């Protein structure tokens, strides 16, 4: 799968609302973060609390260009929680943490403006 990070790119193919609802995007709080030295690209291993319905999930994010582990603990982030787990090197990623590329291609994490309950779903 190729992800186009070009802000001037055309939109993806049109989908129906029911298809959008199949992607389960939730808010969670990062409770642990550590440098992932085994990754090909500078990454952090995250442990995210997605609330009582989903619980803790691990995620690997290529976010070291802008964030340190200390920056992230306690921060709320959005993540896809219904993808199958994915092996990334020696680490297992159980959620896809969401972000946008800045002008230099660095990942800027997607977070709510105000604190919301962990597990809240994007709609």
PDB file of N, CA and C in Angstrom, residues 20-63:
ATOM      1  N   UNK A  20     -16.449   4.008   5.495  1.00  0.00           N
ATOM      2  CA  UNK A  20     -15.712   4.824   6.457  1.00  0.00           C
ATOM      3  C   UNK A  20     -15.882   4.278   7.870  1.00  0.00           C
ATOM      4  N   UNK A  21     -17.110   3.887   8.219  1.00  0.00           N
ATOM      5  CA  UNK A  21     -17.376   3.394   9.573  1.00  0.00           C
ATOM      6  C   UNK A  21     -16.655   2.087   9.890  1.00  0.00           C
ATOM      7  N   UNK A  22     -16.191   1.378   8.869  1.00  0.00           N
ATOM      8  CA  UNK A  22     -15.440   0.148   9.106  1.00  0.00           C
ATOM      9  C   UNK A  22     -14.072   0.433   9.723  1.00  0.00           C
ATOM     10  N   UNK A  23     -13.551   1.639   9.514  1.00  0.00           N
ATOM     11  CA  UNK A  23     -12.261   2.021  10.098  1.00  0.00           C
ATOM     12  C   UNK A  23     -12.542   2.584  11.483  1.00  0.00           C
ATOM     13  N   UNK A  24     -12.103   1.872  12.514  1.00  0.00           N
ATOM     14  CA  UNK A  24     -12.395   2.243  13.896  1.00  0.00           C
ATOM     15  C   UNK A  24     -11.249   3.108  14.438  1.00  0.00           C
ATOM     16  N   UNK A  25     -11.466   4.430  14.448  1.00  0.00           N
ATOM     17  CA  UNK A  25     -10.456   5.382  14.900  1.00  0.00           C
ATOM     18  C   UNK A  25     -10.851   5.867  16.285  1.00  0.00           C
ATOM     19  N   UNK A  26      -9.962   5.652  17.257  1.00  0.00           N
ATOM     20  CA  UNK A  26     -10.247   5.992  18.651  1.00  0.00           C
ATOM     21  C   UNK A  26      -9.152   6.886  19.220  1.00  0.00           C
ATOM     22  N   UNK A  27      -9.474   7.532  20.320  1.00  0.00           N
ATOM     23  CA  UNK A  27      -8.508   8.330  21.070  1.00  0.00           C
ATOM     24  C   UNK A  27      -7.972   7.478  22.208  1.00  0.00           C
ATOM     25  N   UNK A  28      -6.662   7.586  22.419  1.00  0.00           N
ATOM     26  CA  UNK A  28      -6.028   6.913  23.535  1.00  0.00           C
ATOM     27  C   UNK A  28      -4.937   7.780  24.123  1.00  0.00           C
ATOM     28  N   UNK A  29      -4.546   7.464  25.346  1.00  0.00           N
ATOM     29  CA  UNK A  29      -3.476   8.193  26.023  1.00  0.00           C
ATOM     30  C   UNK A  29      -2.217   7.333  26.028  1.00  0.00           C
ATOM     31  N   UNK A  30      -1.113   7.931  25.609  1.00  0.00           N
ATOM     32  CA  UNK A  30       0.170   7.221  25.622  1.00  0.00           C
ATOM     33  C   UNK A  30       0.614   7.090  27.073  1.00  0.00           C
ATOM     34  N   UNK A  31       0.820   5.843  27.508  1.00  0.00           N
ATOM     35  CA  UNK A  31       1.233   5.593  28.892  1.00  0.00           C
ATOM     36  C   UNK A  31       2.707   5.199  28.983  1.00  0.00           C
ATOM     37  N   UNK A  32       3.271   4.725  27.885  1.00  0.00           N
ATOM     38  CA  UNK A  32       4.698   4.399  27.822  1.00  0.00           C
ATOM     39  C   UNK A  32       5.205   4.718  26.426  1.00  0.00           C
ATOM     40  N   UNK A  33       6.457   5.184  26.351  1.00  0.00           N
ATOM     41  CA  UNK A  33       7.095   5.450  25.062  1.00  0.00           C
ATOM     42  C   UNK A  33       8.588   5.196  25.221  1.00  0.00           C
ATOM     43  N   UNK A  34       9.161   4.517  24.233  1.00  0.00           N
ATOM     44  CA  UNK A  34      10.598   4.267  24.266  1.00  0.00           C
ATOM     45  C   UNK A  34      11.156   4.231  22.849  1.00  0.00           C
ATOM     46  N   UNK A  35      12.422   4.574  22.724  1.00  0.00           N
ATOM     47  CA  UNK A  35      13.098   4.537  21.432  1.00  0.00           C
ATOM     48  C   UNK A  35      13.145   3.098  20.950  1.00  0.00           C
ATOM     49  N   UNK A  36      12.837   2.901  19.684  1.00  0.00           N
ATOM     50  CA  UNK A  36      12.882   1.571  19.066  1.00  0.00           C
ATOM     51  C   UNK A  36      14.136   1.507  18.199  1.00  0.00           C
ATOM     52  N   UNK A  37      15.204   0.969  18.791  1.00  0.00           N
ATOM     53  CA  UNK A  37      16.490   0.914  18.108  1.00  0.00           C
ATOM     54  C   UNK A  37      16.523  -0.084  16.959  1.00  0.00           C
ATOM     55  N   UNK A  38      15.633  -1.070  16.932  1.00  0.00           N
ATOM     56  CA  UNK A  38      15.645  -2.094  15.896  1.00  0.00           C
ATOM     57  C   UNK A  38      14.914  -1.706  14.622  1.00  0.00           C
ATOM     58  N   UNK A  39      14.359  -0.514  14.557  1.00  0.00           N
ATOM     59  CA  UNK A  39      13.578  -0.106  13.385  1.00  0.00           C
ATOM     60  C   UNK A  39      14.488   0.427  12.281  1.00  0.00           C
ATOM     61  N   UNK A  40      14.044   0.250  11.023  1.00  0.00           N
ATOM     62  CA  UNK A  40      14.795   0.780   9.878  1.00  0.00           C
ATOM     63  C   UNK A  40      14.753   2.301   9.840  1.00  0.00           C
ATOM     64  N   UNK A  41      13.610   2.887  10.198  1.00  0.00           N
ATOM     65  CA  UNK A  41      13.459   4.343  10.243  1.00  0.00           C
ATOM     66  C   UNK A  41      13.327   4.757  11.699  1.00  0.00           C
ATOM     67  N   UNK A  42      13.779   5.968  12.061  1.00  0.00           N
ATOM     68  CA  UNK A  42      13.718   6.402  13.469  1.00  0.00           C
ATOM     69  C   UNK A  42      12.288   6.316  14.022  1.00  0.00           C
ATOM     70  N   UNK A  43      12.096   5.435  14.993  1.00  0.00           N
ATOM     71  CA  UNK A  43      10.756   5.136  15.509  1.00  0.00           C
ATOM     72  C   UNK A  43      10.737   5.082  17.026  1.00  0.00           C
ATOM     73  N   UNK A  44       9.519   5.149  17.552  1.00  0.00           N
ATOM     74  CA  UNK A  44       9.284   4.947  18.970  1.00  0.00           C
ATOM     75  C   UNK A  44       8.276   3.830  19.157  1.00  0.00           C
ATOM     76  N   UNK A  45       8.469   3.032  20.209  1.00  0.00           N
ATOM     77  CA  UNK A  45       7.475   2.038  20.606  1.00  0.00           C
ATOM     78  C   UNK A  45       6.575   2.711  21.636  1.00  0.00           C
ATOM     79  N   UNK A  46       5.273   2.634  21.383  1.00  0.00           N
ATOM     80  CA  UNK A  46       4.290   3.289  22.241  1.00  0.00           C
ATOM     81  C   UNK A  46       3.358   2.263  22.861  1.00  0.00           C
ATOM     82  N   UNK A  47       2.930   2.516  24.073  1.00  0.00           N
ATOM     83  CA  UNK A  47       1.859   1.751  24.710  1.00  0.00           C
ATOM     84  C   UNK A  47       0.752   2.750  24.969  1.00  0.00           C
ATOM     85  N   UNK A  48      -0.425   2.493  24.378  1.00  0.00           N
ATOM     86  CA  UNK A  48      -1.516   3.456  24.385  1.00  0.00           C
ATOM     87  C   UNK A  48      -2.739   2.852  25.056  1.00  0.00           C
ATOM     88  N   UNK A  49      -3.334   3.605  25.988  1.00  0.00           N
ATOM     89  CA  UNK A  49      -4.552   3.177  26.672  1.00  0.00           C
ATOM     90  C   UNK A  49      -5.752   3.716  25.894  1.00  0.00           C
ATOM     91  N   UNK A  50      -6.482   2.819  25.226  1.00  0.00           N
ATOM     92  CA  UNK A  50      -7.661   3.192  24.453  1.00  0.00           C
ATOM     93  C   UNK A  50      -8.956   3.013  25.243  1.00  0.00           C
ATOM     94  N   UNK A  51      -8.872   3.002  26.554  1.00  0.00           N
ATOM     95  CA  UNK A  51     -10.067   2.962  27.387  1.00  0.00           C
ATOM     96  C   UNK A  51     -10.560   1.565  27.672  1.00  0.00           C
ATOM     97  N   UNK A  52     -11.624   1.465  28.485  1.00  0.00           N
ATOM     98  CA  UNK A  52     -12.087   0.164  28.970  1.00  0.00           C
ATOM     99  C   UNK A  52     -12.592  -0.780  27.887  1.00  0.00           C
ATOM    100  N   UNK A  53     -13.147  -0.285  26.802  1.00  0.00           N
ATOM    101  CA  UNK A  53     -13.662  -1.178  25.761  1.00  0.00           C
ATOM    102  C   UNK A  53     -12.586  -1.840  24.926  1.00  0.00           C
ATOM    103  N   UNK A  54     -11.428  -1.200  24.809  1.00  0.00           N
ATOM    104  CA  UNK A  54     -10.356  -1.708  23.953  1.00  0.00           C
ATOM    105  C   UNK A  54      -9.121  -2.065  24.769  1.00  0.00           C
ATOM    106  N   UNK A  55      -8.786  -1.243  25.730  1.00  0.00           N
ATOM    107  CA  UNK A  55      -7.639  -1.504  26.586  1.00  0.00           C
ATOM    108  C   UNK A  55      -6.335  -0.996  26.001  1.00  0.00           C
ATOM    109  N   UNK A  56      -5.245  -1.600  26.471  1.00  0.00           N
ATOM    110  CA  UNK A  56      -3.897  -1.199  26.062  1.00  0.00           C
ATOM    111  C   UNK A  56      -3.556  -1.801  24.707  1.00  0.00           C
ATOM    112  N   UNK A  57      -2.929  -1.008  23.871  1.00  0.00           N
ATOM    113  CA  UNK A  57      -2.423  -1.472  22.576  1.00  0.00           C
ATOM    114  C   UNK A  57      -1.017  -0.931  22.392  1.00  0.00           C
ATOM    115  N   UNK A  58      -0.188  -1.738  21.749  1.00  0.00           N
ATOM    116  CA  UNK A  58       1.164  -1.304  21.386  1.00  0.00           C
ATOM    117  C   UNK A  58       1.145  -0.765  19.966  1.00  0.00           C
ATOM    118  N   UNK A  59       1.998   0.213  19.716  1.00  0.00           N
ATOM    119  CA  UNK A  59       2.091   0.799  18.396  1.00  0.00           C
ATOM    120  C   UNK A  59       3.536   1.213  18.155  1.00  0.00           C
ATOM    121  N   UNK A  60       3.978   1.108  16.915  1.00  0.00           N
ATOM    122  CA  UNK A  60       5.298   1.593  16.522  1.00  0.00           C
ATOM    123  C   UNK A  60       5.066   2.769  15.585  1.00  0.00           C
ATOM    124  N   UNK A  61       5.624   3.917  15.931  1.00  0.00           N
ATOM    125  CA  UNK A  61       5.431   5.111  15.114  1.00  0.00           C
ATOM    126  C   UNK A  61       6.751   5.720  14.685  1.00  0.00           C
ATOM    127  N   UNK A  62       6.823   6.138  13.436  1.00  0.00           N
ATOM    128  CA  UNK A  62       8.016   6.804  12.903  1.00  0.00           C
ATOM    129  C   UNK A  62       7.946   8.287  13.259  1.00  0.00           C
ATOM    130  N   UNK A  63       8.063   8.579  14.544  1.00  0.00           N
ATOM    131  CA  UNK A  63       7.829   9.929  15.040  1.00  0.00           C
ATOM    132  C   UNK A  63       9.038  10.539  15.753  1.00  0.00           C
TER     133      UNK A  63
END
